[in-house]
CSV table of C-alpha atoms in Angstrom, one decimal:
chain,number,residue,atom,x,y,z
D,1,UNK,CA,48.8,-52.7,376.2
D,2,UNK,CA,50.9,-49.8,376.0
D,3,UNK,CA,50.2,-46.8,376.0
D,4,UNK,CA,48.0,-45.4,372.6
D,5,UNK,CA,46.7,-48.7,372.1
D,6,UNK,CA,43.7,-48.8,370.8
D,7,UNK,CA,40.0,-50.8,370.1
D,8,UNK,CA,40.8,-51.7,365.9
D,9,UNK,CA,37.9,-53.5,364.5
D,10,UNK,CA,36.3,-54.6,360.9
D,11,UNK,CA,32.8,-53.1,362.3
D,12,UNK,CA,33.5,-50.2,364.0
D,13,UNK,CA,33.9,-47.2,361.3
D,14,UNK,CA,34.2,-44.7,363.5
D,15,UNK,CA,36.0,-45.2,368.0
D,16,UNK,CA,38.2,-42.7,370.6
D,17,UNK,CA,41.2,-43.5,370.3
D,18,UNK,CA,42.9,-42.7,374.0
D,19,UNK,CA,45.8,-41.7,374.7
D,20,UNK,CA,48.1,-40.9,377.7
D,21,UNK,CA,49.5,-36.6,376.6
D,22,UNK,CA,46.7,-35.9,375.1
D,23,UNK,CA,43.9,-33.6,375.9
D,24,UNK,CA,41.6,-35.5,376.4
D,25,UNK,CA,41.6,-38.6,379.4
D,26,UNK,CA,42.6,-41.4,379.7
D,27,UNK,CA,40.2,-45.2,380.4
D,28,UNK,CA,41.7,-47.6,382.9
D,29,UNK,CA,41.7,-50.1,380.4
D,30,UNK,CA,42.4,-50.7,376.8
D,31,UNK,CA,40.4,-53.2,373.9
D,32,UNK,CA,42.6,-54.6,371.0
D,33,UNK,CA,40.6,-56.7,368.6
D,34,UNK,CA,43.0,-58.6,366.9
D,35,UNK,CA,42.4,-57.6,362.6
D,36,UNK,CA,41.4,-60.7,360.2
D,37,UNK,CA,43.4,-60.5,356.2
D,38,UNK,CA,43.7,-57.9,354.3
D,39,UNK,CA,44.2,-54.1,353.7
D,40,UNK,CA,42.9,-50.7,356.0
D,41,UNK,CA,43.1,-47.6,355.5
D,42,UNK,CA,43.0,-45.5,358.5
D,43,UNK,CA,42.1,-41.8,358.4
D,44,UNK,CA,43.7,-40.2,362.1
D,45,UNK,CA,41.7,-37.0,362.4
D,46,UNK,CA,42.4,-33.8,363.6
D,47,UNK,CA,40.0,-31.8,366.7
D,48,UNK,CA,42.3,-28.7,366.3
D,49,UNK,CA,43.2,-27.9,362.8
D,50,UNK,CA,41.5,-27.9,359.8
D,51,UNK,CA,43.9,-30.4,358.4
D,52,UNK,CA,43.6,-33.7,359.1
D,53,UNK,CA,46.7,-36.0,360.2
D,54,UNK,CA,46.0,-39.6,357.2
D,55,UNK,CA,47.9,-42.4,357.2
D,56,UNK,CA,47.1,-45.1,355.6
D,57,UNK,CA,48.6,-48.7,357.2
D,58,UNK,CA,47.9,-52.4,356.8
D,59,UNK,CA,46.8,-55.0,358.9
D,60,UNK,CA,48.6,-56.4,361.6
D,61,UNK,CA,49.9,-59.1,361.5
D,62,UNK,CA,50.8,-58.5,357.5
D,63,UNK,CA,54.5,-58.1,356.0
D,64,UNK,CA,54.1,-54.6,356.2
D,65,UNK,CA,52.3,-53.6,358.8
D,66,UNK,CA,53.0,-51.4,361.4
D,67,UNK,CA,51.1,-51.2,364.7
D,68,UNK,CA,49.0,-48.5,365.6
D,69,UNK,CA,51.0,-48.2,369.1
D,70,UNK,CA,54.0,-47.2,367.3
D,71,UNK,CA,52.3,-44.9,364.9
D,72,UNK,CA,50.6,-43.6,368.3
D,73,UNK,CA,53.6,-43.0,369.9
D,74,UNK,CA,56.5,-41.3,367.0
D,75,UNK,CA,53.4,-40.1,364.5
D,76,UNK,CA,50.3,-38.7,366.2
D,77,UNK,CA,49.7,-34.7,366.6
D,78,UNK,CA,49.1,-33.9,370.5
D,79,UNK,CA,44.9,-33.2,369.1
D,80,UNK,CA,44.1,-36.4,367.3
D,81,UNK,CA,41.1,-38.1,368.9
D,82,UNK,CA,39.8,-40.1,366.8
D,83,UNK,CA,40.5,-43.0,364.2
D,84,UNK,CA,38.1,-43.9,361.2
D,85,UNK,CA,38.9,-47.7,359.2
D,86,UNK,CA,37.6,-48.4,356.3
D,87,UNK,CA,38.2,-52.1,354.7
D,88,UNK,CA,40.1,-51.4,351.1
D,89,UNK,CA,40.6,-53.6,348.2
D,90,UNK,CA,43.0,-53.0,345.5
D,91,UNK,CA,41.6,-53.7,342.0
D,92,UNK,CA,43.9,-56.6,340.2
D,93,UNK,CA,42.2,-56.7,337.2
D,94,UNK,CA,39.4,-54.4,335.3
D,95,UNK,CA,37.3,-54.3,332.1
D,96,UNK,CA,34.5,-54.5,330.5
D,97,UNK,CA,32.6,-52.5,334.1
D,98,UNK,CA,34.0,-55.4,335.9
D,99,UNK,CA,36.4,-54.5,338.5
D,100,UNK,CA,37.7,-57.8,340.4
D,101,UNK,CA,39.1,-56.4,344.2
D,102,UNK,CA,41.0,-58.1,346.4
D,103,UNK,CA,41.2,-58.1,350.0
D,104,UNK,CA,37.5,-57.0,350.7
D,105,UNK,CA,37.6,-59.6,353.1
D,106,UNK,CA,33.3,-58.7,355.7
D,107,UNK,CA,31.9,-57.4,352.7
D,108,UNK,CA,28.0,-58.4,352.1
D,109,UNK,CA,26.3,-59.7,348.6
D,110,UNK,CA,25.3,-55.7,347.2
D,111,UNK,CA,27.5,-53.2,349.1
D,112,UNK,CA,28.1,-49.9,347.3
D,113,UNK,CA,31.7,-49.8,347.0
D,114,UNK,CA,33.5,-46.9,345.8
D,115,UNK,CA,36.6,-46.8,344.0
D,116,UNK,CA,39.5,-44.0,344.4
D,117,UNK,CA,38.8,-42.0,341.4
D,118,UNK,CA,34.8,-42.1,342.4
D,119,UNK,CA,32.8,-44.3,341.3
D,120,UNK,CA,30.7,-46.7,342.9
D,121,UNK,CA,30.5,-49.5,342.0
D,122,UNK,CA,27.7,-53.4,343.7
D,123,UNK,CA,30.4,-56.5,345.0
D,124,UNK,CA,27.8,-59.4,342.6
D,125,UNK,CA,30.4,-61.9,343.2
D,126,UNK,CA,31.8,-62.9,346.4
D,127,UNK,CA,34.1,-66.1,345.5
D,128,UNK,CA,36.7,-67.2,347.4
D,129,UNK,CA,39.9,-64.9,346.0
D,130,UNK,CA,38.3,-62.1,345.1
D,131,UNK,CA,35.5,-59.5,344.9
D,132,UNK,CA,34.0,-59.1,341.1
D,133,UNK,CA,32.0,-55.6,341.2
D,134,UNK,CA,29.8,-54.4,338.5
D,135,UNK,CA,30.5,-50.2,338.0
D,136,UNK,CA,28.6,-47.9,337.8
D,137,UNK,CA,28.9,-46.0,334.7
D,138,UNK,CA,32.9,-45.8,333.2
D,139,UNK,CA,35.9,-47.6,334.3
D,140,UNK,CA,38.6,-46.0,332.5
D,141,UNK,CA,39.4,-44.0,334.9
D,142,UNK,CA,40.6,-47.4,337.2
D,143,UNK,CA,43.6,-48.4,337.3
D,144,UNK,CA,44.5,-52.0,338.8
D,145,UNK,CA,46.2,-51.5,342.1
D,146,UNK,CA,43.8,-48.3,342.5
D,147,UNK,CA,41.6,-48.1,345.8
D,148,UNK,CA,39.2,-49.8,347.0
D,149,UNK,CA,36.8,-48.7,349.7
D,150,UNK,CA,33.9,-50.2,351.6
D,151,UNK,CA,30.9,-48.1,352.3
D,152,UNK,CA,29.0,-51.2,354.3
D,153,UNK,CA,25.8,-50.1,353.1
D,154,UNK,CA,22.9,-52.1,350.7
D,155,UNK,CA,22.4,-49.8,347.6
D,156,UNK,CA,19.6,-47.3,348.5
D,157,UNK,CA,17.2,-44.7,347.2
D,158,UNK,CA,15.7,-41.2,348.1
D,159,UNK,CA,12.3,-41.9,348.8
D,160,UNK,CA,8.9,-39.6,349.7
D,161,UNK,CA,6.1,-37.4,348.7
D,162,UNK,CA,9.3,-34.9,347.7
D,163,UNK,CA,10.2,-37.0,345.1
D,164,UNK,CA,7.1,-35.5,343.1
D,165,UNK,CA,7.4,-34.1,340.6
D,166,UNK,CA,11.0,-35.1,339.6
D,167,UNK,CA,13.6,-37.5,337.3
D,168,UNK,CA,15.9,-39.1,339.0
D,169,UNK,CA,18.4,-41.6,337.9
D,170,UNK,CA,19.2,-45.7,338.9
D,171,UNK,CA,20.8,-44.2,341.4
D,172,UNK,CA,17.6,-42.0,342.8
D,173,UNK,CA,20.2,-38.7,341.7
D,174,UNK,CA,17.9,-36.1,340.4
D,175,UNK,CA,18.8,-35.9,336.6
D,176,UNK,CA,16.0,-32.3,335.8
D,177,UNK,CA,18.2,-30.4,336.6
D,178,UNK,CA,16.1,-28.9,339.8
D,179,UNK,CA,18.3,-28.9,342.4
D,180,UNK,CA,18.6,-32.0,345.0
D,181,UNK,CA,15.8,-33.4,346.5
D,182,UNK,CA,14.3,-31.5,349.6
D,183,UNK,CA,13.1,-33.7,353.2
D,184,UNK,CA,13.1,-37.3,352.2
D,185,UNK,CA,13.7,-41.0,353.3
D,186,UNK,CA,16.0,-43.7,352.2
D,187,UNK,CA,14.5,-46.7,351.5
D,188,UNK,CA,17.1,-50.3,350.4
D,189,UNK,CA,16.1,-51.0,346.7
D,190,UNK,CA,16.5,-55.0,347.7
D,191,UNK,CA,13.5,-55.6,349.8
D,192,UNK,CA,11.3,-58.2,350.6
D,193,UNK,CA,8.5,-58.8,349.7
D,194,UNK,CA,5.1,-58.8,351.8
D,195,UNK,CA,4.1,-61.6,353.8
D,196,UNK,CA,0.7,-63.4,352.9
D,197,UNK,CA,-0.8,-63.0,355.8
D,198,UNK,CA,0.0,-59.0,355.6
D,199,UNK,CA,-2.0,-59.3,352.6
D,200,UNK,CA,-5.5,-58.7,351.1
D,201,UNK,CA,-6.9,-60.2,347.9
D,202,UNK,CA,-7.8,-57.9,345.2
D,203,UNK,CA,-11.1,-55.9,344.9
D,204,UNK,CA,-10.8,-51.7,344.1
D,205,UNK,CA,-10.9,-51.3,341.3
D,206,UNK,CA,-7.3,-49.0,339.7
D,207,UNK,CA,-8.6,-47.6,336.9
D,208,UNK,CA,-6.8,-46.5,333.5
D,209,UNK,CA,-9.1,-44.4,331.4
D,210,UNK,CA,-8.6,-46.6,329.2
D,211,UNK,CA,-12.8,-48.3,327.3
D,212,UNK,CA,-11.2,-51.0,326.4
D,213,UNK,CA,-9.0,-52.2,329.4
D,214,UNK,CA,-11.8,-51.5,332.0
D,215,UNK,CA,-14.3,-53.8,330.8
D,216,UNK,CA,-12.5,-55.9,328.8
D,217,UNK,CA,-9.1,-56.6,331.6
D,218,UNK,CA,-10.4,-54.4,334.4
D,219,UNK,CA,-7.4,-53.7,336.5
D,220,UNK,CA,-7.6,-53.9,340.4
D,221,UNK,CA,-5.4,-52.1,342.8
D,222,UNK,CA,-2.6,-54.5,343.7
D,223,UNK,CA,-3.4,-56.4,340.8
D,224,UNK,CA,0.3,-56.6,338.0
D,225,UNK,CA,-0.9,-56.4,334.9
D,226,UNK,CA,1.6,-57.2,332.1
D,227,UNK,CA,1.6,-54.9,329.0
D,228,UNK,CA,3.3,-57.2,326.0
D,229,UNK,CA,3.6,-56.6,322.4
D,230,UNK,CA,5.9,-56.1,319.4
D,231,UNK,CA,7.6,-53.4,319.4
D,232,UNK,CA,5.3,-49.5,318.4
D,233,UNK,CA,2.5,-51.6,318.8
D,234,UNK,CA,1.4,-49.1,321.8
D,235,UNK,CA,2.6,-50.5,324.5
D,236,UNK,CA,3.5,-47.2,326.2
D,237,UNK,CA,1.1,-45.3,325.1
D,238,UNK,CA,-1.5,-47.2,327.0
D,239,UNK,CA,1.1,-47.0,330.0
D,240,UNK,CA,1.8,-42.9,329.8
D,241,UNK,CA,-2.6,-42.6,328.7
D,242,UNK,CA,-3.2,-44.1,332.3
D,243,UNK,CA,-1.0,-41.9,334.2
D,244,UNK,CA,-2.3,-38.8,332.8
D,245,UNK,CA,-5.3,-40.4,333.3
D,246,UNK,CA,-4.9,-40.2,336.7
D,247,UNK,CA,-4.7,-36.1,336.9
D,248,UNK,CA,-9.1,-36.5,336.9
D,249,UNK,CA,-9.7,-39.1,339.4
D,250,UNK,CA,-7.3,-37.8,341.6
D,251,UNK,CA,-9.0,-34.7,341.2
D,252,UNK,CA,-12.2,-35.8,342.1
D,253,UNK,CA,-10.3,-38.1,345.3
D,254,UNK,CA,-12.0,-36.7,348.8
D,255,UNK,CA,-8.7,-37.5,350.6
D,256,UNK,CA,-5.4,-38.8,350.4
D,257,UNK,CA,-6.0,-42.7,350.9
D,258,UNK,CA,-8.1,-42.7,346.9
D,259,UNK,CA,-5.3,-41.1,345.6
D,260,UNK,CA,-3.4,-43.2,342.9
D,261,UNK,CA,0.3,-41.3,343.0
D,262,UNK,CA,2.7,-43.1,339.2
D,263,UNK,CA,6.0,-43.9,339.3
D,264,UNK,CA,7.2,-44.5,335.8
D,265,UNK,CA,10.6,-46.2,335.1
D,266,UNK,CA,11.8,-45.9,332.0
D,267,UNK,CA,15.4,-48.8,331.4
D,268,UNK,CA,17.5,-48.9,327.6
D,269,UNK,CA,15.6,-46.6,325.9
D,270,UNK,CA,16.6,-43.6,324.4
D,271,UNK,CA,17.0,-39.9,326.2
D,272,UNK,CA,14.4,-38.0,323.8
D,273,UNK,CA,12.1,-39.9,324.3
D,274,UNK,CA,12.5,-40.0,328.3
D,275,UNK,CA,12.5,-36.0,327.3
D,276,UNK,CA,8.7,-36.2,325.2
D,277,UNK,CA,7.7,-38.2,328.6
D,278,UNK,CA,8.6,-35.2,331.0
D,279,UNK,CA,7.1,-32.6,328.3
D,280,UNK,CA,4.3,-34.9,327.8
D,281,UNK,CA,3.4,-35.6,331.8
D,282,UNK,CA,4.1,-31.2,332.9
D,283,UNK,CA,1.4,-29.9,329.8
D,284,UNK,CA,-0.7,-32.5,331.2
D,285,UNK,CA,-0.3,-31.3,335.2
D,286,UNK,CA,0.2,-35.2,336.0
D,287,UNK,CA,4.1,-34.7,337.1
D,288,UNK,CA,3.0,-33.6,340.2
D,289,UNK,CA,1.9,-36.1,341.5
D,290,UNK,CA,4.3,-38.8,339.2
D,291,UNK,CA,8.0,-39.9,339.6
D,292,UNK,CA,10.3,-41.2,336.8
D,293,UNK,CA,12.5,-43.0,336.6
D,294,UNK,CA,15.0,-43.1,333.4
D,295,UNK,CA,17.9,-45.5,332.8
D,296,UNK,CA,18.1,-44.4,329.5
D,297,UNK,CA,20.4,-46.6,326.7
D,298,UNK,CA,23.4,-44.7,327.2
D,299,UNK,CA,23.5,-45.4,331.0
D,300,UNK,CA,25.9,-48.3,331.8
D,301,UNK,CA,23.9,-52.3,332.4
D,302,UNK,CA,24.3,-52.2,336.0
D,303,UNK,CA,22.0,-49.0,336.2
D,304,UNK,CA,19.5,-50.7,334.1
D,305,UNK,CA,19.0,-53.9,336.2
D,306,UNK,CA,18.7,-52.0,339.4
D,307,UNK,CA,16.4,-49.2,338.0
D,308,UNK,CA,13.0,-51.0,338.7
D,309,UNK,CA,14.4,-51.8,341.7
D,310,UNK,CA,14.9,-48.3,342.9
D,311,UNK,CA,11.2,-47.1,341.5
D,312,UNK,CA,9.7,-50.0,343.6
D,313,UNK,CA,11.3,-49.0,346.1
D,314,UNK,CA,10.5,-45.5,345.5
D,315,UNK,CA,6.6,-46.5,345.1
D,316,UNK,CA,6.4,-49.1,348.3
D,317,UNK,CA,6.9,-45.7,350.4
D,318,UNK,CA,3.1,-45.1,349.3
D,319,UNK,CA,2.2,-48.3,350.0
D,320,UNK,CA,3.2,-48.6,353.2
D,321,UNK,CA,2.2,-45.4,354.1
D,322,UNK,CA,-1.4,-46.5,353.7
D,323,UNK,CA,-1.6,-45.1,350.0
D,324,UNK,CA,-1.1,-46.7,346.9
D,325,UNK,CA,0.9,-46.1,343.9
D,326,UNK,CA,1.1,-47.2,340.2
D,327,UNK,CA,4.5,-48.7,338.8
D,328,UNK,CA,5.9,-48.7,335.4
D,329,UNK,CA,8.6,-51.2,334.2
D,330,UNK,CA,8.8,-49.8,330.5
D,331,UNK,CA,9.9,-52.4,329.5
D,332,UNK,CA,11.7,-54.9,331.4
D,333,UNK,CA,12.9,-57.4,328.9
D,334,UNK,CA,16.3,-54.5,328.1
D,335,UNK,CA,16.0,-55.6,332.3
D,336,UNK,CA,17.0,-59.3,331.1
D,337,UNK,CA,19.2,-58.2,328.8
D,338,UNK,CA,21.6,-55.8,331.2
D,339,UNK,CA,21.6,-58.4,333.6
D,340,UNK,CA,22.0,-61.5,331.0
D,341,UNK,CA,25.1,-59.3,329.6
D,342,UNK,CA,27.0,-58.3,333.5
D,343,UNK,CA,26.4,-62.0,334.5
D,344,UNK,CA,28.7,-62.9,331.3
D,345,UNK,CA,31.4,-60.6,332.2
D,346,UNK,CA,30.8,-62.1,335.8
D,347,UNK,CA,31.7,-66.0,334.1
D,348,UNK,CA,28.2,-66.5,335.5
D,349,UNK,CA,27.1,-70.2,333.4
D,350,UNK,CA,24.9,-69.1,330.6
D,351,UNK,CA,21.3,-70.8,330.3
D,352,UNK,CA,18.4,-70.3,327.7
D,353,UNK,CA,19.5,-67.9,325.4
D,354,UNK,CA,23.0,-67.6,327.3
D,355,UNK,CA,20.2,-65.8,330.3
D,356,UNK,CA,21.8,-66.6,333.2
D,357,UNK,CA,19.6,-69.8,335.5
D,358,UNK,CA,18.9,-66.5,338.0
D,359,UNK,CA,16.4,-64.9,335.7
D,360,UNK,CA,13.6,-66.4,337.0
D,361,UNK,CA,13.7,-64.3,339.7
D,362,UNK,CA,14.7,-61.7,338.2
D,363,UNK,CA,11.9,-60.5,337.7
D,364,UNK,CA,9.9,-62.7,340.0
D,365,UNK,CA,11.6,-61.3,343.4
D,366,UNK,CA,10.1,-57.5,341.7
D,367,UNK,CA,6.9,-58.5,340.3
D,368,UNK,CA,5.6,-59.8,343.6
D,369,UNK,CA,6.5,-57.0,345.5
D,370,UNK,CA,3.6,-54.9,344.4
D,371,UNK,CA,0.0,-56.1,346.5
D,372,UNK,CA,-3.1,-55.0,348.3
D,373,UNK,CA,-2.2,-55.0,351.3
D,374,UNK,CA,-4.2,-56.1,354.6
D,375,UNK,CA,-6.7,-53.4,356.1
D,376,UNK,CA,-4.2,-54.3,359.6
D,377,UNK,CA,-1.1,-53.0,357.6
D,378,UNK,CA,-2.2,-49.8,356.1
D,379,UNK,CA,-4.7,-51.2,353.7
D,380,UNK,CA,-2.7,-49.4,350.8
D,381,UNK,CA,-1.4,-51.0,347.5
D,382,UNK,CA,1.1,-50.8,344.3
D,383,UNK,CA,0.2,-52.1,341.3
D,384,UNK,CA,2.3,-52.8,338.2
D,385,UNK,CA,1.8,-52.8,335.1
D,386,UNK,CA,5.9,-54.3,333.3
D,387,UNK,CA,6.2,-54.3,330.5
D,388,UNK,CA,7.7,-56.8,327.6
D,389,UNK,CA,8.5,-56.6,324.0
D,390,UNK,CA,8.7,-59.4,322.1
D,391,UNK,CA,10.3,-60.6,318.6
D,392,UNK,CA,8.0,-61.0,315.7
D,393,UNK,CA,5.2,-61.9,318.0
D,394,UNK,CA,6.4,-64.7,319.7
D,395,UNK,CA,4.8,-64.5,323.4
D,396,UNK,CA,6.4,-68.0,323.8
D,397,UNK,CA,9.9,-66.8,323.7
D,398,UNK,CA,11.9,-67.3,327.3
D,399,UNK,CA,11.0,-64.2,329.0
D,400,UNK,CA,7.8,-63.3,327.4
D,401,UNK,CA,6.6,-66.4,329.4
D,402,UNK,CA,8.6,-66.5,332.2
D,403,UNK,CA,7.0,-62.9,333.1
D,404,UNK,CA,2.9,-64.0,332.5
D,405,UNK,CA,3.8,-66.6,334.6
D,406,UNK,CA,4.1,-63.8,336.5
D,407,UNK,CA,1.8,-61.6,336.8
D,408,UNK,CA,-2.8,-62.0,337.2
D,409,UNK,CA,-2.7,-61.5,333.1
D,410,UNK,CA,-1.8,-59.6,330.2
D,411,UNK,CA,-2.8,-57.6,328.2
D,412,UNK,CA,-1.6,-58.3,324.4
D,413,UNK,CA,-1.5,-56.0,321.6
D,414,UNK,CA,-1.0,-57.1,317.9
D,415,UNK,CA,0.5,-55.2,314.9
D,416,UNK,CA,-1.7,-56.5,312.8
D,417,UNK,CA,-4.6,-54.6,314.7
D,418,UNK,CA,-2.8,-51.5,315.1
D,419,UNK,CA,-2.4,-51.1,311.8
D,420,UNK,CA,-6.0,-51.5,310.9
D,421,UNK,CA,-5.8,-48.2,313.2
D,422,UNK,CA,-7.4,-50.1,316.0
D,423,UNK,CA,-6.0,-48.2,318.9
D,424,UNK,CA,-5.4,-49.8,321.5
D,425,UNK,CA,-4.7,-52.4,319.4
D,426,UNK,CA,-5.5,-55.2,322.3
D,427,UNK,CA,-6.2,-59.0,320.8
D,428,UNK,CA,-8.6,-59.4,322.8
D,429,UNK,CA,-8.7,-62.8,322.9
D,430,UNK,CA,-5.1,-63.7,324.5
D,431,UNK,CA,-5.6,-60.9,326.9
D,432,UNK,CA,-6.9,-62.0,330.4
D,433,UNK,CA,-7.4,-60.8,334.0
D,434,UNK,CA,-7.4,-63.9,335.5
D,435,UNK,CA,-8.3,-60.8,339.6
D,436,UNK,CA,-11.2,-60.2,336.6
D,437,UNK,CA,-14.7,-58.7,338.1
D,438,UNK,CA,-13.3,-58.6,341.5
D,439,UNK,CA,-11.5,-55.7,340.4
D,440,UNK,CA,-14.6,-54.0,338.4
D,441,UNK,CA,-17.9,-51.7,339.8
D,442,UNK,CA,-21.5,-53.7,340.1
D,443,UNK,CA,-22.2,-51.1,337.0
D,444,UNK,CA,-19.7,-52.5,335.4
D,445,UNK,CA,-19.8,-55.8,335.3
D,446,UNK,CA,-23.2,-54.9,334.6
D,447,UNK,CA,-22.7,-53.7,331.5
D,448,UNK,CA,-19.2,-55.4,330.5
D,449,UNK,CA,-20.4,-59.6,331.4
D,450,UNK,CA,-20.5,-60.3,327.3
D,451,UNK,CA,-18.9,-58.1,326.6
D,452,UNK,CA,-15.6,-60.3,325.7
D,453,UNK,CA,-17.1,-62.8,324.3
D,454,UNK,CA,-19.6,-61.1,321.7
D,455,UNK,CA,-15.9,-59.3,320.7
D,456,UNK,CA,-14.8,-63.8,320.7
D,457,UNK,CA,-18.1,-64.3,319.0
D,458,UNK,CA,-17.5,-61.4,316.4
D,459,UNK,CA,-13.4,-62.1,315.8
D,460,UNK,CA,-14.1,-65.9,315.0
D,461,UNK,CA,-16.9,-65.1,312.6
D,462,UNK,CA,-14.8,-62.2,310.5
D,463,UNK,CA,-12.3,-65.0,309.4
D,464,UNK,CA,-15.1,-66.4,307.5
D,465,UNK,CA,-17.2,-63.9,306.4
D,466,UNK,CA,-14.8,-63.1,304.7
D,467,UNK,CA,-14.7,-66.0,301.9
D,468,UNK,CA,-18.5,-66.0,300.9
D,469,UNK,CA,-21.4,-62.7,301.0
D,470,UNK,CA,-23.5,-65.6,301.7
D,471,UNK,CA,-24.4,-64.9,305.2
D,472,UNK,CA,-28.3,-65.2,307.1
D,473,UNK,CA,-29.4,-62.5,308.8
D,474,UNK,CA,-28.1,-63.6,312.0
D,475,UNK,CA,-25.0,-63.6,311.6
D,476,UNK,CA,-25.6,-60.4,309.7
D,477,UNK,CA,-26.6,-58.7,313.0
D,478,UNK,CA,-23.3,-60.8,314.4
D,479,UNK,CA,-21.3,-58.8,312.5
D,480,UNK,CA,-22.5,-55.4,312.5
D,481,UNK,CA,-22.6,-55.7,317.1
D,482,UNK,CA,-19.2,-56.4,316.3
D,483,UNK,CA,-17.2,-53.7,314.6
D,484,UNK,CA,-20.6,-51.3,317.0
D,485,UNK,CA,-18.4,-52.8,319.8
D,486,UNK,CA,-15.1,-52.6,318.1
D,487,UNK,CA,-15.2,-49.2,318.2
D,488,UNK,CA,-17.0,-48.1,320.6
D,489,UNK,CA,-13.6,-49.7,323.0
D,490,UNK,CA,-11.2,-47.9,320.6
D,491,UNK,CA,-9.5,-44.3,322.2
D,492,UNK,CA,-7.2,-41.8,321.5
D,493,UNK,CA,-4.2,-42.6,322.7
D,494,UNK,CA,-0.8,-40.2,322.3
D,495,UNK,CA,2.0,-41.8,320.2
D,496,UNK,CA,5.2,-42.0,321.5
D,497,UNK,CA,7.7,-42.5,319.6
């Protein structure tokens, strides 16, 4: 092999170039790896000057290939010691937030890529001729023929206690104007859910501070409890009240393992709503144990799709380190709509309600990551409160039935109850917790054991009582007791618009 030969490989992004006449010693043997088809950008980094020497080449064997040997002989400065090789492709077409790229033959599914304009994207469709890349941001700065560079990394986000009190976007970039994040680690947004052996059955209560929830549909640490209802029925209010009520409980915690950290993921909401939420949490000093992930309505669909996974990765930090966390997805209906938009633009075949065939897996792989870990694996937990918005009270639609079947129970809210002043407007008959009394304290079990049955009987009798006034004493007593129990279960809730 001639002088100036080098290691040339797509899997190695940084390697040393040795050649006679350079200031570094030349080894006795040289290695050469044939590159696959595709384009490569080669950057020659100067060791001495401030201006690096750069030159692009094509892969060996292509029509316009230029060997590393000839380049190193004739064009390379004497102080160049390192070559950085990046696999690059070219944009074939771009539009509607989707870029088709040719040449990225070694790319992984879900890998981050960077366009020449600095915009990033994620590779979702790996096809024979090209790669379908969803763009994070506006595609107006991307043109046909632009270079696209692999980053070599799957999408990851910052995690750790440094995130507490911060507001970040779907990629974990701070948007609260308080500067960069301090010391933190990075975690992949897509990871496997804990296995069967690593889990433990839910047995610790996760107190929401709402009487109707804690008594009728108790939630345990590590549970998934769906909050479902029409728009403007108080779904977000229940979630935010739960975060606010942890302030008092965390102040009584004697150890870190008793503290509950909160992650709130806002998907497709108005920016004004998110700003109002930040103000509410700040005034109550609840931001000190909370993280906000915001993918607002004006953000691109890929960020709305990615935000729940990013928030989950942040919550998993606490779960995997023996601590407890609560994550709220508000709401997963908008994530499904964003995913449908991306899938249709990627030309994936549509199914029921035009959603792609894997929309169930979209939510199941997210919600299965909420778990109570066994004592051998740290005994941490991640509790999930996903929110789903229904249309005209139809809980049998596609997305609501999917999420109901994944979760461990649901809290159903009704518009009629809301307008009657019963808040939170929980329909006791349709709401259920599949963990049940296992997630309640012993005293709470004794007090609330028959409460749900009595309220159900009250609703049934109240419907018939409207038709006549001749009621016996037992029925009248049941109605009076039911009315008092309903008043007792009402809480003052915040209002989010």
